[in-house]
Short mmCIF file of C-alpha atoms and ligand atoms in Angstrom, two decimals:
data_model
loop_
_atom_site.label_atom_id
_atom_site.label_comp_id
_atom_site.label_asym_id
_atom_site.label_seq_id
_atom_site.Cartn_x
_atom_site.Cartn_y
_atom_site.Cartn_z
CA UNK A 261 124.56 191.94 65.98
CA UNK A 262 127.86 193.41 64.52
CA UNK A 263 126.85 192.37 60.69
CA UNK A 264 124.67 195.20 60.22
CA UNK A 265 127.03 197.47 61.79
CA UNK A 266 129.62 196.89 59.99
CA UNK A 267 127.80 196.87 56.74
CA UNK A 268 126.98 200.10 57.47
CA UNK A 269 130.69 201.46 57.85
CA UNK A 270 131.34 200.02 54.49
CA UNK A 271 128.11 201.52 52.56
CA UNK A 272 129.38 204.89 54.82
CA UNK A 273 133.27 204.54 52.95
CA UNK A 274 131.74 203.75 49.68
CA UNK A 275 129.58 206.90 49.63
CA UNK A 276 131.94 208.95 50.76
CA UNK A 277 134.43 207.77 47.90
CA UNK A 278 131.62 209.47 45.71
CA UNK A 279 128.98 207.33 44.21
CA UNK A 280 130.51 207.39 40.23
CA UNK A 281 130.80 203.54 39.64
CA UNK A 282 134.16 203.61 39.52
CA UNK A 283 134.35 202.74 43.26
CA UNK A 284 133.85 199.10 43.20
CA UNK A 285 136.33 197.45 44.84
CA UNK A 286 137.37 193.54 45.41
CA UNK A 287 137.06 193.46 48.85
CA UNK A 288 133.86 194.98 49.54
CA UNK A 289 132.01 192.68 51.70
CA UNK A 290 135.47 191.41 53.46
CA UNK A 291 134.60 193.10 56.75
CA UNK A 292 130.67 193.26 56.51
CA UNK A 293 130.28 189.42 55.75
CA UNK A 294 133.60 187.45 54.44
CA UNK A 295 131.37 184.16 54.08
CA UNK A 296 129.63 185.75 51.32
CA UNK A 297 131.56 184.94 48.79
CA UNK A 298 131.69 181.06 49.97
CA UNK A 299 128.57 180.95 50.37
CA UNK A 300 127.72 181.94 46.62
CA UNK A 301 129.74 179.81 45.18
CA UNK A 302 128.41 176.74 46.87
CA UNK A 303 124.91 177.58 45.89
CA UNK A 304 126.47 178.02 42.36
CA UNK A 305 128.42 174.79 42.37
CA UNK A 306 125.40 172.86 43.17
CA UNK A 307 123.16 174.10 40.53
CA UNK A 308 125.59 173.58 37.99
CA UNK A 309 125.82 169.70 39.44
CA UNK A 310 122.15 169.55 39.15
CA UNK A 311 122.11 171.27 35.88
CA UNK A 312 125.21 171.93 33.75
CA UNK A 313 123.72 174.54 31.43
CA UNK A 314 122.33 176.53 34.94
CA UNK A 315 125.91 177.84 34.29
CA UNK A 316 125.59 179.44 30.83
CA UNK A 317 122.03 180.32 31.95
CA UNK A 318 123.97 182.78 34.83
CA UNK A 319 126.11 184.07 33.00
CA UNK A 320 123.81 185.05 30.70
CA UNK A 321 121.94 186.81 33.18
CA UNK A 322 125.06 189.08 34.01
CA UNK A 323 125.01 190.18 30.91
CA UNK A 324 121.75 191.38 29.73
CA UNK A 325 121.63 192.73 33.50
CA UNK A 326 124.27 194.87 32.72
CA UNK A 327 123.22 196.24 29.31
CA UNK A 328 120.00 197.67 30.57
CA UNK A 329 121.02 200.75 32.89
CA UNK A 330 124.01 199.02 34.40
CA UNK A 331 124.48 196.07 36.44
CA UNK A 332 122.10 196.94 38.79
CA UNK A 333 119.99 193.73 39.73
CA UNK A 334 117.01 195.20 37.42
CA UNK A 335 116.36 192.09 35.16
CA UNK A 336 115.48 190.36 38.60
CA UNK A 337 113.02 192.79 39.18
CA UNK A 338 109.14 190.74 38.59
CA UNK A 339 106.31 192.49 37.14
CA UNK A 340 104.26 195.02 39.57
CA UNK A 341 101.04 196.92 38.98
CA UNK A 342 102.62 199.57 37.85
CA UNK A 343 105.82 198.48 36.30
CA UNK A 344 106.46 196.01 33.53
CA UNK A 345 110.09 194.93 34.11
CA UNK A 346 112.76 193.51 31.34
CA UNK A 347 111.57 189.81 32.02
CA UNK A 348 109.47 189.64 29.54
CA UNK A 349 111.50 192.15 27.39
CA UNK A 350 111.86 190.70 23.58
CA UNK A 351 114.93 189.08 24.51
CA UNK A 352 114.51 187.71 27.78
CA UNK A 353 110.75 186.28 27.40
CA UNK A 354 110.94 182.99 27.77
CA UNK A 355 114.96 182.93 27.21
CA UNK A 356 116.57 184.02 30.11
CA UNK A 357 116.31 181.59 33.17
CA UNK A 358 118.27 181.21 36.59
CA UNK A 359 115.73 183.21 38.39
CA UNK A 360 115.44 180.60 41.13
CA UNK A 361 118.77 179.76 41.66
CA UNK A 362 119.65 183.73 42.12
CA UNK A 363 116.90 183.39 45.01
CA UNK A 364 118.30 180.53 46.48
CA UNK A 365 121.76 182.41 46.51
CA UNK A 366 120.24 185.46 48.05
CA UNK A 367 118.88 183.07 51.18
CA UNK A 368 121.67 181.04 51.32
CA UNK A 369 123.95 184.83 51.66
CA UNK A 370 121.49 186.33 53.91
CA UNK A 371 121.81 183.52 56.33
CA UNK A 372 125.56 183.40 56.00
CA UNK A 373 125.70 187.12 56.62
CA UNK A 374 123.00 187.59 58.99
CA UNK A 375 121.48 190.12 57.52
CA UNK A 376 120.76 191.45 53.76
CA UNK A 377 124.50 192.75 53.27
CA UNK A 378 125.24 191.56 49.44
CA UNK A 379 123.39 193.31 46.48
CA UNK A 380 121.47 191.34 44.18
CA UNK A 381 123.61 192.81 41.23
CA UNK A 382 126.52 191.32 42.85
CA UNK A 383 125.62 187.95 42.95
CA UNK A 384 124.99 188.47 39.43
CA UNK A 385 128.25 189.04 38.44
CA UNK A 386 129.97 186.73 40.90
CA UNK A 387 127.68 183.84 39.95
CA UNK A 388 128.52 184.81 36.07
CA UNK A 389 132.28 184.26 37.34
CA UNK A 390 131.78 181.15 39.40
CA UNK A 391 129.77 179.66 36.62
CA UNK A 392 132.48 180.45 33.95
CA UNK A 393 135.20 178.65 36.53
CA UNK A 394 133.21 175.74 37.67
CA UNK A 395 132.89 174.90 33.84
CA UNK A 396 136.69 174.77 33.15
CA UNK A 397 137.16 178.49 32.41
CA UNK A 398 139.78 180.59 34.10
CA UNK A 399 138.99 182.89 36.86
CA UNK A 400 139.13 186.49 36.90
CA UNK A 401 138.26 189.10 39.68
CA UNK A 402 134.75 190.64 39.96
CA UNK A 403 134.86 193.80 41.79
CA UNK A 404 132.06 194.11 44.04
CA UNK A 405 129.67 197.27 45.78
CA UNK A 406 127.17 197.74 43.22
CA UNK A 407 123.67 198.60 44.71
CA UNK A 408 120.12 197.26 43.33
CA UNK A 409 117.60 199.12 40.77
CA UNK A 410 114.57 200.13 42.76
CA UNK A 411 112.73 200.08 39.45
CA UNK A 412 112.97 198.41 35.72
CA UNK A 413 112.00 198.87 32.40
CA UNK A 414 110.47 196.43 29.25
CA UNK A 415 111.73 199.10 26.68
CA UNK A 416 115.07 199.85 28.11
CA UNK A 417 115.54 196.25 27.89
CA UNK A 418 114.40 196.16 24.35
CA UNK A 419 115.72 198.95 23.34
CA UNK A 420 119.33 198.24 24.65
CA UNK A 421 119.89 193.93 24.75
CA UNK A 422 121.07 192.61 20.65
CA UNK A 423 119.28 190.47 18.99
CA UNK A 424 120.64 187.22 16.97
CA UNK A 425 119.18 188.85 13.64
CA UNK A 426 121.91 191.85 13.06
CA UNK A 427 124.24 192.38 11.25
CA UNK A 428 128.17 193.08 12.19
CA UNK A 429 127.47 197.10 12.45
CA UNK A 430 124.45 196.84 14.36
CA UNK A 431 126.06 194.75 16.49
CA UNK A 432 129.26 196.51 17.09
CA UNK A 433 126.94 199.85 17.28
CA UNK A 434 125.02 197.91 19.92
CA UNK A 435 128.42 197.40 21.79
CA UNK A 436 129.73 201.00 21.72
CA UNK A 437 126.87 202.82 23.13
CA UNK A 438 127.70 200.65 26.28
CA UNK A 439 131.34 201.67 25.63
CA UNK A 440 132.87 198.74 24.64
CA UNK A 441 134.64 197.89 21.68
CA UNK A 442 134.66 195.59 18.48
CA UNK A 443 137.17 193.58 20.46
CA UNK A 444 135.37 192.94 23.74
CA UNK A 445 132.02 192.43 21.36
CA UNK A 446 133.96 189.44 19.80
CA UNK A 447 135.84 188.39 23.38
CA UNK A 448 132.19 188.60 24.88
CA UNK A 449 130.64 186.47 22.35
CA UNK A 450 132.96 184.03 23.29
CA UNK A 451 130.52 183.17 26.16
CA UNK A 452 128.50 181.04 23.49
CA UNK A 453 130.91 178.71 24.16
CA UNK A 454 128.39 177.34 26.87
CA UNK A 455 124.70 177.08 26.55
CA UNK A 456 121.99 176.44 24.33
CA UNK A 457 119.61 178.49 21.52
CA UNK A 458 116.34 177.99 20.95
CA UNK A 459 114.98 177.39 17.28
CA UNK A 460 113.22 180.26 16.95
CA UNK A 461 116.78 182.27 17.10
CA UNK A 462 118.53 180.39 14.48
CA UNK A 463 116.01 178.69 12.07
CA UNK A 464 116.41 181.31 9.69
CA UNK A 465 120.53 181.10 9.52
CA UNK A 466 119.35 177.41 8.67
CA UNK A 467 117.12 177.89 5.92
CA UNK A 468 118.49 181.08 4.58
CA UNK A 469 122.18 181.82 4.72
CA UNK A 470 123.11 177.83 3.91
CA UNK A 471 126.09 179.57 1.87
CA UNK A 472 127.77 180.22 4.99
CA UNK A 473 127.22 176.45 6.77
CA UNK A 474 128.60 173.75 6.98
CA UNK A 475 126.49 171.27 5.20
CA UNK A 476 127.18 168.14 7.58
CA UNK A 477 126.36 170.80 11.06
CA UNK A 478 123.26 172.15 9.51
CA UNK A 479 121.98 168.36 7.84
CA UNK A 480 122.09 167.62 11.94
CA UNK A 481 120.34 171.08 12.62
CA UNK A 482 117.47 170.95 9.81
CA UNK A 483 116.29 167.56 12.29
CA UNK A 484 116.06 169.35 15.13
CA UNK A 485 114.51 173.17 13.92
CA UNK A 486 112.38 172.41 10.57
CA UNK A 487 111.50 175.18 8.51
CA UNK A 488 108.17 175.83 10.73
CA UNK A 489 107.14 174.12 14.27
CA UNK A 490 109.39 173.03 17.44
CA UNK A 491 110.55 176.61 17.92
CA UNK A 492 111.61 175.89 21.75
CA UNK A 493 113.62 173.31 20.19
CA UNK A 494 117.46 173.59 21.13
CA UNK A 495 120.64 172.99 19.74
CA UNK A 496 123.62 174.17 21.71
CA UNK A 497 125.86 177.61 20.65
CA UNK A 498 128.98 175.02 20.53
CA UNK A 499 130.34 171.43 20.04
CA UNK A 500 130.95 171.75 23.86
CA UNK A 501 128.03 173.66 25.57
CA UNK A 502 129.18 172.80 29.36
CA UNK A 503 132.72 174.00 28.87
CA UNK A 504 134.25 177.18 29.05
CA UNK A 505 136.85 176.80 25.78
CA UNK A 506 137.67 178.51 22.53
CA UNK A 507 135.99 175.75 20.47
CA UNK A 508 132.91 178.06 20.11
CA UNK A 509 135.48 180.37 17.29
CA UNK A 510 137.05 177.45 15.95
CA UNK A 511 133.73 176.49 14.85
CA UNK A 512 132.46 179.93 13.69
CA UNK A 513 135.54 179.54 11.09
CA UNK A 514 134.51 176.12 9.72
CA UNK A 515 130.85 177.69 9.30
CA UNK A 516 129.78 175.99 12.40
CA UNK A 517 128.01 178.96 14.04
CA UNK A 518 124.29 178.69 15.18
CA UNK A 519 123.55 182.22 15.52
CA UNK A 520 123.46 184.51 12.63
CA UNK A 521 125.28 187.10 15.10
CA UNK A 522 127.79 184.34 15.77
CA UNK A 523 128.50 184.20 11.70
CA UNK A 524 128.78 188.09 11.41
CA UNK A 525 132.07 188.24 13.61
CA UNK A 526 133.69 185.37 11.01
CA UNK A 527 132.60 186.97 7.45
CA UNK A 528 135.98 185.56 5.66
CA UNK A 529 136.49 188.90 4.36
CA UNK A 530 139.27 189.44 6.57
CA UNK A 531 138.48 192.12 8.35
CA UNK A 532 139.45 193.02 11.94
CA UNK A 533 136.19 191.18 13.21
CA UNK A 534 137.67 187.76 11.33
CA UNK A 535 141.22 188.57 12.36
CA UNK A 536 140.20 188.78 16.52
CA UNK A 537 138.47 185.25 15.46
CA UNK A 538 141.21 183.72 14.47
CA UNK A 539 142.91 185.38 16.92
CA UNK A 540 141.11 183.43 19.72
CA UNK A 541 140.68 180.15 17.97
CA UNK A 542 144.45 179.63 17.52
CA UNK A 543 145.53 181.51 21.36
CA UNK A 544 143.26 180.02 24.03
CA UNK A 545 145.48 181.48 26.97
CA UNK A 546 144.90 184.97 25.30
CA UNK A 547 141.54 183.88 25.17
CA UNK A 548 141.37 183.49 28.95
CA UNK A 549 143.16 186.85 29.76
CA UNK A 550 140.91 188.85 27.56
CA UNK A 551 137.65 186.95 28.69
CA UNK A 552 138.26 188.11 32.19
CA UNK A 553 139.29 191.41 31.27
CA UNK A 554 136.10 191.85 29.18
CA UNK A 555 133.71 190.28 31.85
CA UNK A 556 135.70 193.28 34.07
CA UNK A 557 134.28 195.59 31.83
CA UNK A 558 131.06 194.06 31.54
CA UNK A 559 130.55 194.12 35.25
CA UNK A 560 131.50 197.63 35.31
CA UNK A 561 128.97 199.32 33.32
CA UNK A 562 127.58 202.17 35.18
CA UNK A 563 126.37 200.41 38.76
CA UNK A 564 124.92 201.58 41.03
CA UNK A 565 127.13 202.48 43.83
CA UNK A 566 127.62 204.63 47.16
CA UNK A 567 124.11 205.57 48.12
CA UNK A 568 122.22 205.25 45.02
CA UNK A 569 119.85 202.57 44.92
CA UNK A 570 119.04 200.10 47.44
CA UNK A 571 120.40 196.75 48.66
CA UNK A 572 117.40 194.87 47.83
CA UNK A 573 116.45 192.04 50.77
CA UNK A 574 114.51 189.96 48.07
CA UNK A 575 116.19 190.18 44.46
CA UNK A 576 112.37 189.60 43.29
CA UNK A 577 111.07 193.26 44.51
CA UNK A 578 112.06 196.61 45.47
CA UNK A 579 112.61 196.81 49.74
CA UNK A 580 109.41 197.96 51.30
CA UNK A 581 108.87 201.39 53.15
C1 HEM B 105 126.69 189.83 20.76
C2 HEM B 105 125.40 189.82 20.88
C3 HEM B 105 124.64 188.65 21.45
C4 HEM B 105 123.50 188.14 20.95
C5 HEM B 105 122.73 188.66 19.74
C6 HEM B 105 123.13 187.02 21.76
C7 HEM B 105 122.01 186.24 21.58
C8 HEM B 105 121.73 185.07 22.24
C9 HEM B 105 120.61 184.20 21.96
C10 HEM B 105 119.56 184.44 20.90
C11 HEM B 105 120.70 183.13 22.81
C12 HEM B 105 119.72 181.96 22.88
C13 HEM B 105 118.58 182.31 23.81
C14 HEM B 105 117.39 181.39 23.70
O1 HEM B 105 117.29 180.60 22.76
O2 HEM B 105 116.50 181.45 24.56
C15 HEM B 105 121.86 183.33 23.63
C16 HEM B 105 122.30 182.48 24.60
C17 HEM B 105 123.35 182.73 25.44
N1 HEM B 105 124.10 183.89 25.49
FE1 HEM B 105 124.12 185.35 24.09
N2 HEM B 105 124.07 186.86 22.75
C18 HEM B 105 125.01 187.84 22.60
C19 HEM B 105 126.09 188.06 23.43
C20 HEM B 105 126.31 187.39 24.61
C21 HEM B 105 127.23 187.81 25.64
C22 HEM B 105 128.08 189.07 25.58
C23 HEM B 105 127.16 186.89 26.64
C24 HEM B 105 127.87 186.85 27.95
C25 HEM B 105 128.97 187.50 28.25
C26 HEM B 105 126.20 185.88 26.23
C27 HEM B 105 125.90 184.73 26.92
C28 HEM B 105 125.01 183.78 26.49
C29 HEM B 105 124.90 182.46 27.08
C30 HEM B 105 125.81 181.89 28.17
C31 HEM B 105 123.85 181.80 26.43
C32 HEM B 105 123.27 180.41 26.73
C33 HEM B 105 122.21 180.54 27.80
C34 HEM B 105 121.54 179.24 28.22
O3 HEM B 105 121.81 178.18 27.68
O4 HEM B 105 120.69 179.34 29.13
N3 HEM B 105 125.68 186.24 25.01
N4 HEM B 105 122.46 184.53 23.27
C1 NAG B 106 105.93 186.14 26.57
O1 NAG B 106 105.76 184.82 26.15
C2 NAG B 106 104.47 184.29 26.42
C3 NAG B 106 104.45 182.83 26.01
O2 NAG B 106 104.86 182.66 24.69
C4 NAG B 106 103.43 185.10 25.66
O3 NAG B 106 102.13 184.63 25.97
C5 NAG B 106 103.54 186.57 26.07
O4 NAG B 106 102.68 187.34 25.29
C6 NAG B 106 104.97 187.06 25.90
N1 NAG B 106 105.07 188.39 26.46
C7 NAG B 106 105.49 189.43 25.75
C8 NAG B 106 105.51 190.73 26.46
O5 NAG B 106 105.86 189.33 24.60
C1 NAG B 107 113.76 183.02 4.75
O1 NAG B 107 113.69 184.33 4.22
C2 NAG B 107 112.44 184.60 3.58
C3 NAG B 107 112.58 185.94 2.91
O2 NAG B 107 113.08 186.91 3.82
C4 NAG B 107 111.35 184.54 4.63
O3 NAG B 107 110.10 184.83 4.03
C5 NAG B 107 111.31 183.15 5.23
O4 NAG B 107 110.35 183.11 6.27
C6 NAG B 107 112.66 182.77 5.78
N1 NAG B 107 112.64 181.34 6.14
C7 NAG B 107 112.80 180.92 7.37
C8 NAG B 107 112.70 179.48 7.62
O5 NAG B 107 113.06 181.68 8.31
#
């Protein structure tokens, strides 16, 4: 009886802070539902059991969440009549996955809460974080009150999410107009230290830019992705694709990087891209303070807050009436 209530008080605070984005706070849902939390993270620690790479999969989810109009719960959004959402979006068709899981944390949270208190875009970005520490990375804080798209958008998503075919300017171009910098582009990208790519996404590092690969990695890759066919094969974005450590530069400066975008932040040129690189490979404990500070920033863009939006009650579609 007191849940909603009291999740009502808190909405009431946050809107009255004024509904910028810049009101997130840590302790958000301590007084409407405490468990929450909890209860996300054991939904999250059992996928991950059942699946190690569920954990790149949801982190991965954070992210191109938050580069289409905020973190606002919109790549969870399915397909409607009238609305084709970023799920099948040129990135995320086929790609992005964790769709299920992100349900079964929204039922496990409603039932711990009694009520639909916790915003779809939140579990996002606390599943991104419990993912990253349940696979050996270091935690960080997610601040937490974003509200939940009531609509979504194929070409935003399009338009807005990189691609593995560009080039160091596009990519750092990509990164500014979400305000970030060449830094947290190459901190970021450190997130390929879990997880998987299809062949499709790298076969053409492997066949055409063999002057900047190692020849014994791609001998191993040319097996798994031949020059046409098997384009769902996979081959994973590190030596070490279910855990969170800073192998994934160390191997972008021995030419061990599967992505093409992966490649572009190590040129050997020595700019400032290669420098941060280095940087990273040779300081893992600033790797771990940046990480979170960049995932901060990440989970920051634009939300959602006050009384914009909704709180959706099924991450899948937009609340009814
Ligand atoms: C810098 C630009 C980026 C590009 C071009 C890029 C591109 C890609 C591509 C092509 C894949 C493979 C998808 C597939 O084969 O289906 C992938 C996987 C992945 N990406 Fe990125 N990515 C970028 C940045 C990021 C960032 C910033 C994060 C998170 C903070 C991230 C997290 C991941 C994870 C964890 C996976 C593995 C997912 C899995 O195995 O399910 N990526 N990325
Ligand atoms: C998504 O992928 C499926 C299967 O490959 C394909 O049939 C469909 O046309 C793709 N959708 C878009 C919008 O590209
Ligand atoms: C390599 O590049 C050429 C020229 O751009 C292109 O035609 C070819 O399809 C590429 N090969 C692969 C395997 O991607």
């Amino acid at each position: 009886m007191a849940a909603p209530l009291l999740c009502f008080a808190v909405v009431a605070a946050a809107a009255f802070a004024g509904a910028s984005g810049q009101e997130l706070t840590a302790d958000y849902y301590d007084e409407a539902c405490p468990q929450a939390l909890s209860a996300i993270k054991l939904v999250v620690g059992a996928a991950i059991v059942k699946e190690p790479r569920m954990g790149a999969s949801l982190v991965r989810l954070h992210f191109h969440d938050c580069f289409v109009n905020g973190c606002d719960g919109s790549i969870l959004l399915d397909d409607t009549e009238g609305m084709v959402g970023e799920k099948t979006s040129k990135a995320n068709n086929m790609s992005v996955r964790g769709f299920g899981v992100i349900d079964a944390i929204k039922t496990a949270v409603n039932t711990a809460c009694l009520g639909n208190v916790v915003s779809c875009a939140d579990i996002l970005a606390v599943a991104a974080r419990d993912s990253i520490v349940a696979l050996g990375g270091s935690s960080y804080d997610v601040l937490l009150g974003r509200r939940d798209a009531t609509t979504a958008s194929i070409d935003d998503a399009d338009d807005t999410i990189p691609n593995p075919f560009m080039d160091l300017p596009e990519l750092l171009a990509n990164f500014q107009a979400q305000g970030l910098s060449l830094r947290d582009l190459v901190v970021l990208s450190g997130a390929h230290t879990l997880g998987y790519s299809r062949c499709v996404f790298y076969r053409d590092r492997l066949y055409n830019e063999t002057g900047s690969l190692d020849p014994t990695y791609a001998a191993a890759l040319d097996e798994r992705c031949p020059p046409a066919g098997d384009d769902e094969a996979l081959a994973s974005l590190d030596d070490t694709p279910t855990t969170v450590d800073t192998d994934y530069y160390q191997g972008i400066t021995q030419g061990r990087a599967l992505l093409h975008t992966d490649q572009q932040l190590y040129l050997g040129d020595g700019g400032d891209s290669d420098a941060l690189v280095q940087y990273y490979a040779e300081s893992p404990d600033k790797f771990w303070a940046d990480f979170g500070a960049a995932m901060l920033k990440l989970g920051g863009l634009s939300p959602l807050a006050g009384q914009d939006g909704e709180v959706r009650e099924d991450c899948r579609v937009v609340n009814q009436g």
